[in-house]
PDB file of C-alpha atoms in Angstrom:
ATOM      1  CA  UNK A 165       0.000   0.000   0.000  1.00 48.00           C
ATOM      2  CA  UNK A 166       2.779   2.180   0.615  1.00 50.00           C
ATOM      3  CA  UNK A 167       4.261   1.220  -2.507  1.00 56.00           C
ATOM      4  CA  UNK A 168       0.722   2.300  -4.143  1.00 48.00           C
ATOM      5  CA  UNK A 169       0.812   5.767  -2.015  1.00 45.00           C
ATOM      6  CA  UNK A 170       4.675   6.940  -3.056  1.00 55.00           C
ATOM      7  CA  UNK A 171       3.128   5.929  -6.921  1.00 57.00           C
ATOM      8  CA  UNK A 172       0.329   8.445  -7.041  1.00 47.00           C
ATOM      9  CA  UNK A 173       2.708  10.987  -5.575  1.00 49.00           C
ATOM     10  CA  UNK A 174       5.361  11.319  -7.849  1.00 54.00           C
ATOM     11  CA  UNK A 175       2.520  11.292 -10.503  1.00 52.00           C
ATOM     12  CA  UNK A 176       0.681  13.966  -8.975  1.00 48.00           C
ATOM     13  CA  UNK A 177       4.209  15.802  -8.932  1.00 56.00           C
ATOM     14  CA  UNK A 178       3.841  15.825 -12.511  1.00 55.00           C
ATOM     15  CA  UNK A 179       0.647  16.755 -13.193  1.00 59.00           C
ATOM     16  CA  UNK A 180      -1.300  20.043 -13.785  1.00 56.00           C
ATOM     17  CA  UNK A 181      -2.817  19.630 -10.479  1.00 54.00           C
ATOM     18  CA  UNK A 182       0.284  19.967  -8.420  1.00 53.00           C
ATOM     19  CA  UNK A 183       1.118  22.799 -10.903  1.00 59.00           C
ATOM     20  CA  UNK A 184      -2.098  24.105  -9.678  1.00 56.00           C
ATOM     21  CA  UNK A 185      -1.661  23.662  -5.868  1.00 54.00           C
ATOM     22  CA  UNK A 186       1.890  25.298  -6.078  1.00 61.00           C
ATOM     23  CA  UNK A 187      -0.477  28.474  -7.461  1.00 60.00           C
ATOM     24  CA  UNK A 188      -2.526  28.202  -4.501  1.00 59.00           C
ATOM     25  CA  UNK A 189      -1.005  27.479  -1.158  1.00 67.00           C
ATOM     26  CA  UNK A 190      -4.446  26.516   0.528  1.00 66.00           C
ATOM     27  CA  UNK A 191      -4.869  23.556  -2.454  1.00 55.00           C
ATOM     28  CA  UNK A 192      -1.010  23.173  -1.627  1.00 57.00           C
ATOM     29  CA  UNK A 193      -2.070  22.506   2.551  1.00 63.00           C
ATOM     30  CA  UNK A 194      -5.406  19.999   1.523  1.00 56.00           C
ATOM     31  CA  UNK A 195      -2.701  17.961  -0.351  1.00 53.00           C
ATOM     32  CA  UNK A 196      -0.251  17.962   1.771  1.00 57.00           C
ATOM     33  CA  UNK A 197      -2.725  16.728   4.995  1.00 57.00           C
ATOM     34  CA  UNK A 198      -4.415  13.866   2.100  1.00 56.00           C
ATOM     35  CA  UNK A 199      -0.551  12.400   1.543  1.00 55.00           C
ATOM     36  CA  UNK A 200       0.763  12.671   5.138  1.00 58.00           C
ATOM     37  CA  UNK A 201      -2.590  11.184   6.440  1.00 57.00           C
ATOM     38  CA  UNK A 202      -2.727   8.841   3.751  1.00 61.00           C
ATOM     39  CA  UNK A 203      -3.379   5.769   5.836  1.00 56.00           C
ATOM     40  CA  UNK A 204      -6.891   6.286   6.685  1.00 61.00           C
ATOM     41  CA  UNK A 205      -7.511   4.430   3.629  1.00 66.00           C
ATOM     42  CA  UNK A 206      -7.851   1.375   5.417  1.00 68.00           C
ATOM     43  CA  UNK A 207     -10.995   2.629   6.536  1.00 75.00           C
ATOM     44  CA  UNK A 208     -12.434   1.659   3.107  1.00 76.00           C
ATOM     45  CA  UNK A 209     -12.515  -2.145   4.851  1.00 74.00           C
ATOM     46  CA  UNK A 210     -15.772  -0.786   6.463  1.00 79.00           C
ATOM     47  CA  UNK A 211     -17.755  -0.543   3.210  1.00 85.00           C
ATOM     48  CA  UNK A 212     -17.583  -4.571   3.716  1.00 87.00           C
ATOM     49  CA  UNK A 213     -19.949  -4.504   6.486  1.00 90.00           C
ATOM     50  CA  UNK A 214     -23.280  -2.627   5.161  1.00 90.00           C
ATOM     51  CA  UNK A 215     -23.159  -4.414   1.915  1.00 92.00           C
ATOM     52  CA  UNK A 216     -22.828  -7.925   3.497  1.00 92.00           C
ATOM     53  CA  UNK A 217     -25.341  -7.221   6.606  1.00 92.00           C
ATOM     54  CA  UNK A 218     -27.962  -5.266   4.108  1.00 91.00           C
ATOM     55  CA  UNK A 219     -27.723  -9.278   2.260  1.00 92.00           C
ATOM     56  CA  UNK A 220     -28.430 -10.829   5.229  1.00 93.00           C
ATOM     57  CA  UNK A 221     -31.152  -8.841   6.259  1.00 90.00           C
ATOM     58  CA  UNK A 222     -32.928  -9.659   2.585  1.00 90.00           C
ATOM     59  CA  UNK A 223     -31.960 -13.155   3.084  1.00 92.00           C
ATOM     60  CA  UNK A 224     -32.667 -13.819   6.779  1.00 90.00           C
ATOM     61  CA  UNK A 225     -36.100 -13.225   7.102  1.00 85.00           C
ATOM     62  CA  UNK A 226     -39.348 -14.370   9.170  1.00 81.00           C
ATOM     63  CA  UNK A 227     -40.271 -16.843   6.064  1.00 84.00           C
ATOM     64  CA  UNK A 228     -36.957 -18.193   5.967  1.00 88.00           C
ATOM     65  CA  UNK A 229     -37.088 -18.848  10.036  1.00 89.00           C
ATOM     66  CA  UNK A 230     -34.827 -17.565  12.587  1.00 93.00           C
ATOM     67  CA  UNK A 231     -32.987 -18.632  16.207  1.00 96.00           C
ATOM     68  CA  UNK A 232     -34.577 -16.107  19.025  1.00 96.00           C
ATOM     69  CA  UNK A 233     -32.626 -14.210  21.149  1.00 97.00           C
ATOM     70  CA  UNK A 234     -34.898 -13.976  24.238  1.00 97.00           C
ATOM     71  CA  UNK A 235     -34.952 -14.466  27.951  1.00 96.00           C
ATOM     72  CA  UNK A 236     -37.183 -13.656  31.045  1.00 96.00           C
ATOM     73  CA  UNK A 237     -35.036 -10.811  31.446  1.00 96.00           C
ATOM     74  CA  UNK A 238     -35.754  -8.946  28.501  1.00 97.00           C
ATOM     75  CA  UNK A 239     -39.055  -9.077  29.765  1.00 96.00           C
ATOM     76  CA  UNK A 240     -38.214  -7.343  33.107  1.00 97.00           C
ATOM     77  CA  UNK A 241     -36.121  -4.470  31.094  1.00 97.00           C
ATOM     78  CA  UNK A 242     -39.101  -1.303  30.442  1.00 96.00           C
ATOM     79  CA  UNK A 243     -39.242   0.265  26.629  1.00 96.00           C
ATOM     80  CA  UNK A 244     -38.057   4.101  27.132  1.00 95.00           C
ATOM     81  CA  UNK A 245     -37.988   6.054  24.027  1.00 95.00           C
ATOM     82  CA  UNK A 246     -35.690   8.339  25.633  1.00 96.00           C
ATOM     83  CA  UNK A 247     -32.349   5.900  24.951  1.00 97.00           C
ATOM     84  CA  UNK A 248     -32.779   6.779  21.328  1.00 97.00           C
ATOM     85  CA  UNK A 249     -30.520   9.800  21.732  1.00 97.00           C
ATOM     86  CA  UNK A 250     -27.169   7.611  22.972  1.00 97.00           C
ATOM     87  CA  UNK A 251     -28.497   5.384  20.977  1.00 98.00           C
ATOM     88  CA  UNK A 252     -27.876   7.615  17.675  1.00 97.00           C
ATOM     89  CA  UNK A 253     -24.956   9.392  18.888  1.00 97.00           C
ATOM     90  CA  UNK A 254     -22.789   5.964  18.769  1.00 97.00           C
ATOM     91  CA  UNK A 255     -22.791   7.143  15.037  1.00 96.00           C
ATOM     92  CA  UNK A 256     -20.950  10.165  16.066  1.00 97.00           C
ATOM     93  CA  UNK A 257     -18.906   8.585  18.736  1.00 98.00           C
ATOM     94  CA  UNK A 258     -17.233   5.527  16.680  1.00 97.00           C
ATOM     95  CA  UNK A 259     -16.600   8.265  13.774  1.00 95.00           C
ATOM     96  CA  UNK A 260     -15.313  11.473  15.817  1.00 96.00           C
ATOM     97  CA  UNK A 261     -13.062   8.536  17.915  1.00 96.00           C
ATOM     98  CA  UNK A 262     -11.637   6.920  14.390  1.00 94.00           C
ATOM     99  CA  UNK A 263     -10.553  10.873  13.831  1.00 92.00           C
ATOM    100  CA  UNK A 264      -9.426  11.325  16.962  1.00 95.00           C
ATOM    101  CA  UNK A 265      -6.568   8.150  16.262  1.00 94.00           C
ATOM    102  CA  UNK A 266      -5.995   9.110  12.642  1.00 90.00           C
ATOM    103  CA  UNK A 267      -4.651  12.485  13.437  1.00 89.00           C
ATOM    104  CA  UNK A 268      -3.213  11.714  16.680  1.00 91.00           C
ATOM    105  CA  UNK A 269      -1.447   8.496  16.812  1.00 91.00           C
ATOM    106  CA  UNK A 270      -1.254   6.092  13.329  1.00 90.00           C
ATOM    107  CA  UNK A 271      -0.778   3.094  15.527  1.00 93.00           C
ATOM    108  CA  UNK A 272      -3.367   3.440  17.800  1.00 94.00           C
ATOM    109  CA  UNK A 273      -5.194   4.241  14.476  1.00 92.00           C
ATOM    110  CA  UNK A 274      -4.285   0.760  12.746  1.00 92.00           C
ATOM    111  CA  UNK A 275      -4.962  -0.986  16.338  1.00 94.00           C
ATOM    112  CA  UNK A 276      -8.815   0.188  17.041  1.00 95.00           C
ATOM    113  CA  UNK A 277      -9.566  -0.118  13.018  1.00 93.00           C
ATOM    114  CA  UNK A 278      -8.471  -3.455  13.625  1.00 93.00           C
ATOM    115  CA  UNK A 279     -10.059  -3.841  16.757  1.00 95.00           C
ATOM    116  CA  UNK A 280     -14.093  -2.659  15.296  1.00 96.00           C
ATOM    117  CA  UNK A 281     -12.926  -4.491  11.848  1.00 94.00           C
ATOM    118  CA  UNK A 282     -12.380  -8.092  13.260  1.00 94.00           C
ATOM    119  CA  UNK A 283     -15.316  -8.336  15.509  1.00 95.00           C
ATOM    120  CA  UNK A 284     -17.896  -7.033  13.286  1.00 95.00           C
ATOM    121  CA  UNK A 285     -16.836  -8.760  10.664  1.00 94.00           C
ATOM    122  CA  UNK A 286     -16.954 -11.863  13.104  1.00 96.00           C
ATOM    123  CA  UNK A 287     -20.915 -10.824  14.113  1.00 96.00           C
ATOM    124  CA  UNK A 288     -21.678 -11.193  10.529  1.00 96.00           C
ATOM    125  CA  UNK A 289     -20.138 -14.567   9.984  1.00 96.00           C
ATOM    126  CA  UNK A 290     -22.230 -15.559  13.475  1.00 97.00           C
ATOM    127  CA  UNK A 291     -25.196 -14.828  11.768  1.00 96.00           C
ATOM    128  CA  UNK A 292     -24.652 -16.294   8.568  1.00 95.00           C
ATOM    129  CA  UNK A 293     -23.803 -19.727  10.461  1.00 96.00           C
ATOM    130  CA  UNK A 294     -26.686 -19.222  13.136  1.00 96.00           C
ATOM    131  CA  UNK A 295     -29.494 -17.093  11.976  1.00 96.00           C
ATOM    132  CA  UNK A 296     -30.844 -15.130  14.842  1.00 97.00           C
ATOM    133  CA  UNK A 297     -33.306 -12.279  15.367  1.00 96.00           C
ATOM    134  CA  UNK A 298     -35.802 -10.919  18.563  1.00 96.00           C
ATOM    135  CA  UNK A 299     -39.831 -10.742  19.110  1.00 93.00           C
ATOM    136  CA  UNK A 300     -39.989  -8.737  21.694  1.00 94.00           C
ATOM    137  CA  UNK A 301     -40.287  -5.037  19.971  1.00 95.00           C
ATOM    138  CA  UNK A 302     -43.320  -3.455  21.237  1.00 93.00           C
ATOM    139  CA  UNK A 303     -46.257  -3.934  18.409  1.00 88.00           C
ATOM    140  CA  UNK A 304     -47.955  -0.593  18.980  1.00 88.00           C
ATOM    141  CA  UNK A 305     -46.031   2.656  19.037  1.00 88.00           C
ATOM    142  CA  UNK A 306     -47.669   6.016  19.296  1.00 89.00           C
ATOM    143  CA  UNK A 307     -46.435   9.488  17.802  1.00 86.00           C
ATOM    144  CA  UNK A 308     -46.505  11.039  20.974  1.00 88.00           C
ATOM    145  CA  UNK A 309     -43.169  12.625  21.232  1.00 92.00           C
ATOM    146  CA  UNK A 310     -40.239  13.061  18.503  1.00 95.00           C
ATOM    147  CA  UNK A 311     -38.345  10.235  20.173  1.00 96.00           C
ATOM    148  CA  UNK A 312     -41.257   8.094  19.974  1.00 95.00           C
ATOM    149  CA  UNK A 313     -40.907   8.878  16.133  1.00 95.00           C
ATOM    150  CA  UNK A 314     -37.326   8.456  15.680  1.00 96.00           C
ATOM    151  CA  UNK A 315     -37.874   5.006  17.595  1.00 96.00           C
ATOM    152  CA  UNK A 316     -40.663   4.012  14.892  1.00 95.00           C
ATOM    153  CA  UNK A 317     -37.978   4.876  11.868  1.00 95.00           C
ATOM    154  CA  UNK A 318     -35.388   3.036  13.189  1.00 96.00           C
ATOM    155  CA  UNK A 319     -37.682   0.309  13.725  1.00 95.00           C
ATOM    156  CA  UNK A 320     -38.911   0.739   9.950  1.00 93.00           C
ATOM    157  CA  UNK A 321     -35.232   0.343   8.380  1.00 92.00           C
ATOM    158  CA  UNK A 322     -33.830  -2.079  10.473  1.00 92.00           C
ATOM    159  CA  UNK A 323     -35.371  -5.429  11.132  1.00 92.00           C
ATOM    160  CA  UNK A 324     -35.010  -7.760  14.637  1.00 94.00           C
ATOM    161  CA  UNK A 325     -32.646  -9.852  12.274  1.00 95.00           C
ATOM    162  CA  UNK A 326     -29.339 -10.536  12.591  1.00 95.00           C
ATOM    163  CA  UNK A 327     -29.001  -9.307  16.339  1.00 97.00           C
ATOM    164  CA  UNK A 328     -26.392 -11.543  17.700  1.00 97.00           C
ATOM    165  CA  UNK A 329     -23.880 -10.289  19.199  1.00 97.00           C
ATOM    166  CA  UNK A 330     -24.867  -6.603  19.410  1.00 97.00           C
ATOM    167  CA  UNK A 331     -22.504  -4.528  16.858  1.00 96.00           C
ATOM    168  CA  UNK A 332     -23.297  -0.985  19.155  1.00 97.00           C
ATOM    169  CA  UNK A 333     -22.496  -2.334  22.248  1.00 98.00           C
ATOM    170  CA  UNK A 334     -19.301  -4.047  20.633  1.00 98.00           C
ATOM    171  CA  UNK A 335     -17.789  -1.177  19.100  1.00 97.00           C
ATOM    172  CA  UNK A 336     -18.704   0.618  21.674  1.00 98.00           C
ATOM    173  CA  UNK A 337     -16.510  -1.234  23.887  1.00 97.00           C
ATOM    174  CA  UNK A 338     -13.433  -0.933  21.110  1.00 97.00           C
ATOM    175  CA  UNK A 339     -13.848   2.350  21.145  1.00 97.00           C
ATOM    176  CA  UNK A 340     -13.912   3.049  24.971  1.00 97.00           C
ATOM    177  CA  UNK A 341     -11.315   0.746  25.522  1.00 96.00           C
ATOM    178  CA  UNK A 342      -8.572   2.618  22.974  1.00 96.00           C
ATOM    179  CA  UNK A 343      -9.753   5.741  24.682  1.00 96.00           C
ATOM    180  CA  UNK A 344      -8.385   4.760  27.499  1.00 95.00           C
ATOM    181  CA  UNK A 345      -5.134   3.238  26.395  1.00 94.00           C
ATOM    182  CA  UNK A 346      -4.307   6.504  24.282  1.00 95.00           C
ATOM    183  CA  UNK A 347      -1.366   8.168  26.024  1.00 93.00           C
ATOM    184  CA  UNK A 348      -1.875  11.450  23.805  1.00 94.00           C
ATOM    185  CA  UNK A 349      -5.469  11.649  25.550  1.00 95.00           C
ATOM    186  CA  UNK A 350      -3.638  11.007  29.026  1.00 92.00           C
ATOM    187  CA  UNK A 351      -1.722  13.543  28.274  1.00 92.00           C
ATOM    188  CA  UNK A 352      -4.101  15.694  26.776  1.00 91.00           C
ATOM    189  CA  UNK A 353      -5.245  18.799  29.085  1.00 91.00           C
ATOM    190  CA  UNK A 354      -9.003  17.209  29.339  1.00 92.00           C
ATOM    191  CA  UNK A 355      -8.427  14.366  28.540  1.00 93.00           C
ATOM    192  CA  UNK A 356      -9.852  12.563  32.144  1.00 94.00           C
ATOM    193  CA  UNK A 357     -13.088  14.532  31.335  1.00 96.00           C
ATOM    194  CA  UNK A 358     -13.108  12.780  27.887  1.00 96.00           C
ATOM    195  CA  UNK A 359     -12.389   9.257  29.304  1.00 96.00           C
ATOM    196  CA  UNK A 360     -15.489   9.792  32.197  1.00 96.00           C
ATOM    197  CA  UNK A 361     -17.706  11.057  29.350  1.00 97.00           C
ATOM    198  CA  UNK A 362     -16.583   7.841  27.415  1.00 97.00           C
ATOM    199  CA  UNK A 363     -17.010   5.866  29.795  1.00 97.00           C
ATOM    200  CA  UNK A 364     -21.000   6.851  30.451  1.00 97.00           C
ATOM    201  CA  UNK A 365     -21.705   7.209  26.532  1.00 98.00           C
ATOM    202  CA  UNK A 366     -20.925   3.423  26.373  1.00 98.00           C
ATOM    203  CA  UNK A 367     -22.881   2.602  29.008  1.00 98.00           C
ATOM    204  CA  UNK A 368     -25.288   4.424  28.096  1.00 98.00           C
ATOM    205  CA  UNK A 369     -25.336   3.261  24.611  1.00 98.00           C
ATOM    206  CA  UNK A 370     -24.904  -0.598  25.149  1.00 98.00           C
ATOM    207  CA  UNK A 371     -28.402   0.371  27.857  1.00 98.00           C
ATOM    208  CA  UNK A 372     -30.416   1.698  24.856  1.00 98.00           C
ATOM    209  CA  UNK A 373     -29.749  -0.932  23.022  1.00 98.00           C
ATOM    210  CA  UNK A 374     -31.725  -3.255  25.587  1.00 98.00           C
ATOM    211  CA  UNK A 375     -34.828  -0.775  26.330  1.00 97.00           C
ATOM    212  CA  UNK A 376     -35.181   0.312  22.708  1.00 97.00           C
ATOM    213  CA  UNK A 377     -36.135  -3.796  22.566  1.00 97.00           C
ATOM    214  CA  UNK A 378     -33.239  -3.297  19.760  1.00 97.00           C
ATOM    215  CA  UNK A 379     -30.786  -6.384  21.064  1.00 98.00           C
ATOM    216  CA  UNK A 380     -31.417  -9.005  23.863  1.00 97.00           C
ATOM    217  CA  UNK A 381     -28.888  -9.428  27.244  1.00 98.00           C
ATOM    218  CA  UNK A 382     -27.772 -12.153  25.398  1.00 98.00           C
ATOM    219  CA  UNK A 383     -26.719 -10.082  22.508  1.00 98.00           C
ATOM    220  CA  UNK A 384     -24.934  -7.819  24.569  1.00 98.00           C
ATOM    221  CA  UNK A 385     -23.599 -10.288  26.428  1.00 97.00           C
ATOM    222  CA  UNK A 386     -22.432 -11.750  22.901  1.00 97.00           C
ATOM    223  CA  UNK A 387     -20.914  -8.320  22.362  1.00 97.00           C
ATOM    224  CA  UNK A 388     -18.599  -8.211  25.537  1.00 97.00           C
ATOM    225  CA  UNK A 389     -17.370 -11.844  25.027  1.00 96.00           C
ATOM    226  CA  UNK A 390     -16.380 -10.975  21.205  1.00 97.00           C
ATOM    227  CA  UNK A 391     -14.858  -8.052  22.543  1.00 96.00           C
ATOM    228  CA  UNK A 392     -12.865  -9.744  25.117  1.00 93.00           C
ATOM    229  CA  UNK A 393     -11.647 -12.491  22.300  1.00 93.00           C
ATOM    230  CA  UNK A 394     -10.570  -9.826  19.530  1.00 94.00           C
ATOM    231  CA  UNK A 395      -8.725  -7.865  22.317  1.00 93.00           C
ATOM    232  CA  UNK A 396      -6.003 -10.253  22.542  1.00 89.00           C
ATOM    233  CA  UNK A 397      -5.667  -9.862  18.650  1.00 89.00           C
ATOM    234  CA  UNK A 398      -4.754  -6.337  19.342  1.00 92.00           C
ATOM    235  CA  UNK A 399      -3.569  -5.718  22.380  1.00 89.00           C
ATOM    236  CA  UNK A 400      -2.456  -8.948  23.645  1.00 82.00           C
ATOM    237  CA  UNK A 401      -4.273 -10.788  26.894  1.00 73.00           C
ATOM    238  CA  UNK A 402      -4.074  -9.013  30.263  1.00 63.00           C
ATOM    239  CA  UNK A 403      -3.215 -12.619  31.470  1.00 55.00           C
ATOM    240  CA  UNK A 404      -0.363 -12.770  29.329  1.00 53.00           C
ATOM    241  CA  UNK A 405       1.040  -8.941  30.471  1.00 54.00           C
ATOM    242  CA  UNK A 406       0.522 -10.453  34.125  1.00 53.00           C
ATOM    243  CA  UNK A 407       2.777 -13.522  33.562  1.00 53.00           C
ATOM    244  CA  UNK A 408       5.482 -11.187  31.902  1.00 57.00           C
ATOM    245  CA  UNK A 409       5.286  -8.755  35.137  1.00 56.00           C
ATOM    246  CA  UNK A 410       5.623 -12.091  36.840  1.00 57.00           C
ATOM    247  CA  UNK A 411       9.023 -12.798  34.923  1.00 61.00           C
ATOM    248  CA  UNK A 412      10.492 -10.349  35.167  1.00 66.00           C
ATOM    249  CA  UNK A 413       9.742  -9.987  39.256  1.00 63.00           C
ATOM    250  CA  UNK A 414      11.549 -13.341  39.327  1.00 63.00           C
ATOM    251  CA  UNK A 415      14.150 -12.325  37.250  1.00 63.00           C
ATOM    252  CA  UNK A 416      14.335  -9.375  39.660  1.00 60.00           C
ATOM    253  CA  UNK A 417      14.470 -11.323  42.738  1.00 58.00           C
ATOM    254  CA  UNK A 418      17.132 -13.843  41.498  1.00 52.00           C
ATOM    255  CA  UNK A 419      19.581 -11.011  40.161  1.00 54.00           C
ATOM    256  CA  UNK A 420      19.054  -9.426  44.135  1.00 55.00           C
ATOM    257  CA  UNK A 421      19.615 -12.796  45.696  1.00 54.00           C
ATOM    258  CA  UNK A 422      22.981 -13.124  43.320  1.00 51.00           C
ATOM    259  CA  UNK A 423      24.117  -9.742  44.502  1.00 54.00           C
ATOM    260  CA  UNK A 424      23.619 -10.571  47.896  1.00 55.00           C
ATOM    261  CA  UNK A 425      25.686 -13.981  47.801  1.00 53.00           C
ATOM    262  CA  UNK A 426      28.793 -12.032  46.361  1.00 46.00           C
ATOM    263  CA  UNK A 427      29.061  -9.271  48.712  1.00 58.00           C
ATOM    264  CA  UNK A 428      28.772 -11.958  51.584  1.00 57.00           C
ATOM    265  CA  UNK A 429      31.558 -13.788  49.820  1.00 57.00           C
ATOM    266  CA  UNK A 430      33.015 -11.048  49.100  1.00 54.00           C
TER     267      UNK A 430
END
């Protein structure tokens, strides 16, 4: 890809258009922040995941017969209308966090692109092996309030198919979880107050997702266990880190102990 990248440079060094930008230095700057951020591109990988899940939503239907995702406490958990507003702003989250990384920190880019990438690309091959949707939406819903109407469009666009594990609270996660190991935002002058606020947006997200009657517990339940798995494709297990710490402690402790015996010899 890099290979690609250097390519279309040196012909764009060439061309009229680069004759063009030298002309006009604010061209010049937009060029200049395309080729030095030019690794964003791998976020053309997401295209992958509307055009496969809009097929299985035509294919996986309540003709063709479905696995439900419900328990008694699904039940228990009230509809609120309200929970469409975190509900919609995970759009905003995921995309203004993605931004955050690409002009930040181009590892911690590549890690939470890989991070969203793997699991929902896992969700979808779930649900092509095991077919799953819910029936437990509510089947009357007024026009009382513009929430109530938002809830009734979302409802209209996007079926109870294809639910397991739950792709909001999932990425949700990711994206919470890279928040947090970003040094630049430790760093950053507010960055605690954008780790807190992180911190309730996902709950508050992977919530809606339950009283909107969107996902089951089971399919956020699904989420956090994907999430757990594809974080040791990233970041490595935490139970691996501990028996490293462990190591070198021992390592530590034996080097001490050597030291000791040679001064007493000594």
């Amino acid at each position: 890809m890099g290979k690609f990248w250097n390519s279309l440079y040196q012909k764009y060094r060439g061309s009229k258009l680069y004759r063009y930008a030298e002309e006009h230095p604010r061209w010049k700057r937009f060029f200049e922040i395309l080729y030095r951020y030019r690794y964003g591109n791998v976020l053309w990988i997401g295209i992958i995941y509307p055009i496969w899940f809009k097929s299985l939503e035509s294919r996986i239907t309540v003709s063709t017969g479905y696995h439900i995702m419900h328990t008694h406490m699904d039940d228990l958990i009230p509809f609120c209308e309200w929970f469409i507003v975190p509900y919609f702003l995970w759009f905003i989250y995921i995309f203004a966090g993605l931004v955050y990384f690409m002009f930040t920190n181009k590892e911690d880019f590549y890690k939470v692109s890989l991070f969203l990438f793997i699991g929902m690309i896992a969700s979808l091959v779930i649900c092509e092996i095991y077919p799953n949707g819910t029936d437990f939406r509510p089947a009357y819903l007024s026009e009382k309030n513009i929430f109530m109407i938002m809830v009734k469009n979302l409802y209209r666009v996007d079926t109870p198919t294809n639910v397991f594990p739950s792709i909001h609270a999932y990425n949700s996660l990711c994206m919470h979880i890279a928040l947090l190991k970003s040094k630049e935002l430790r760093a950053a002058r507010y960055g605690k107050f954008v780790r807190y606020f992180s911190c309730f947006l996902c709950i508050f997200i992977c919530i809606a997702t339950l009283v909107l009657k969107q996902h089951s517990v089971l399919d956020v339940g699904g989420a956090i266990l994907l999430c757990f798995i594809t974080y040791g494709f990233v970041y490595g297990y935490p139970s691996f880190a501990l028996g490293e710490y462990w190591e070198k402690k021992s390592e530590g402790k034996e080097t001490n102990t050597m030291d000791k015996e040679v001064n007493r010899i000594g």
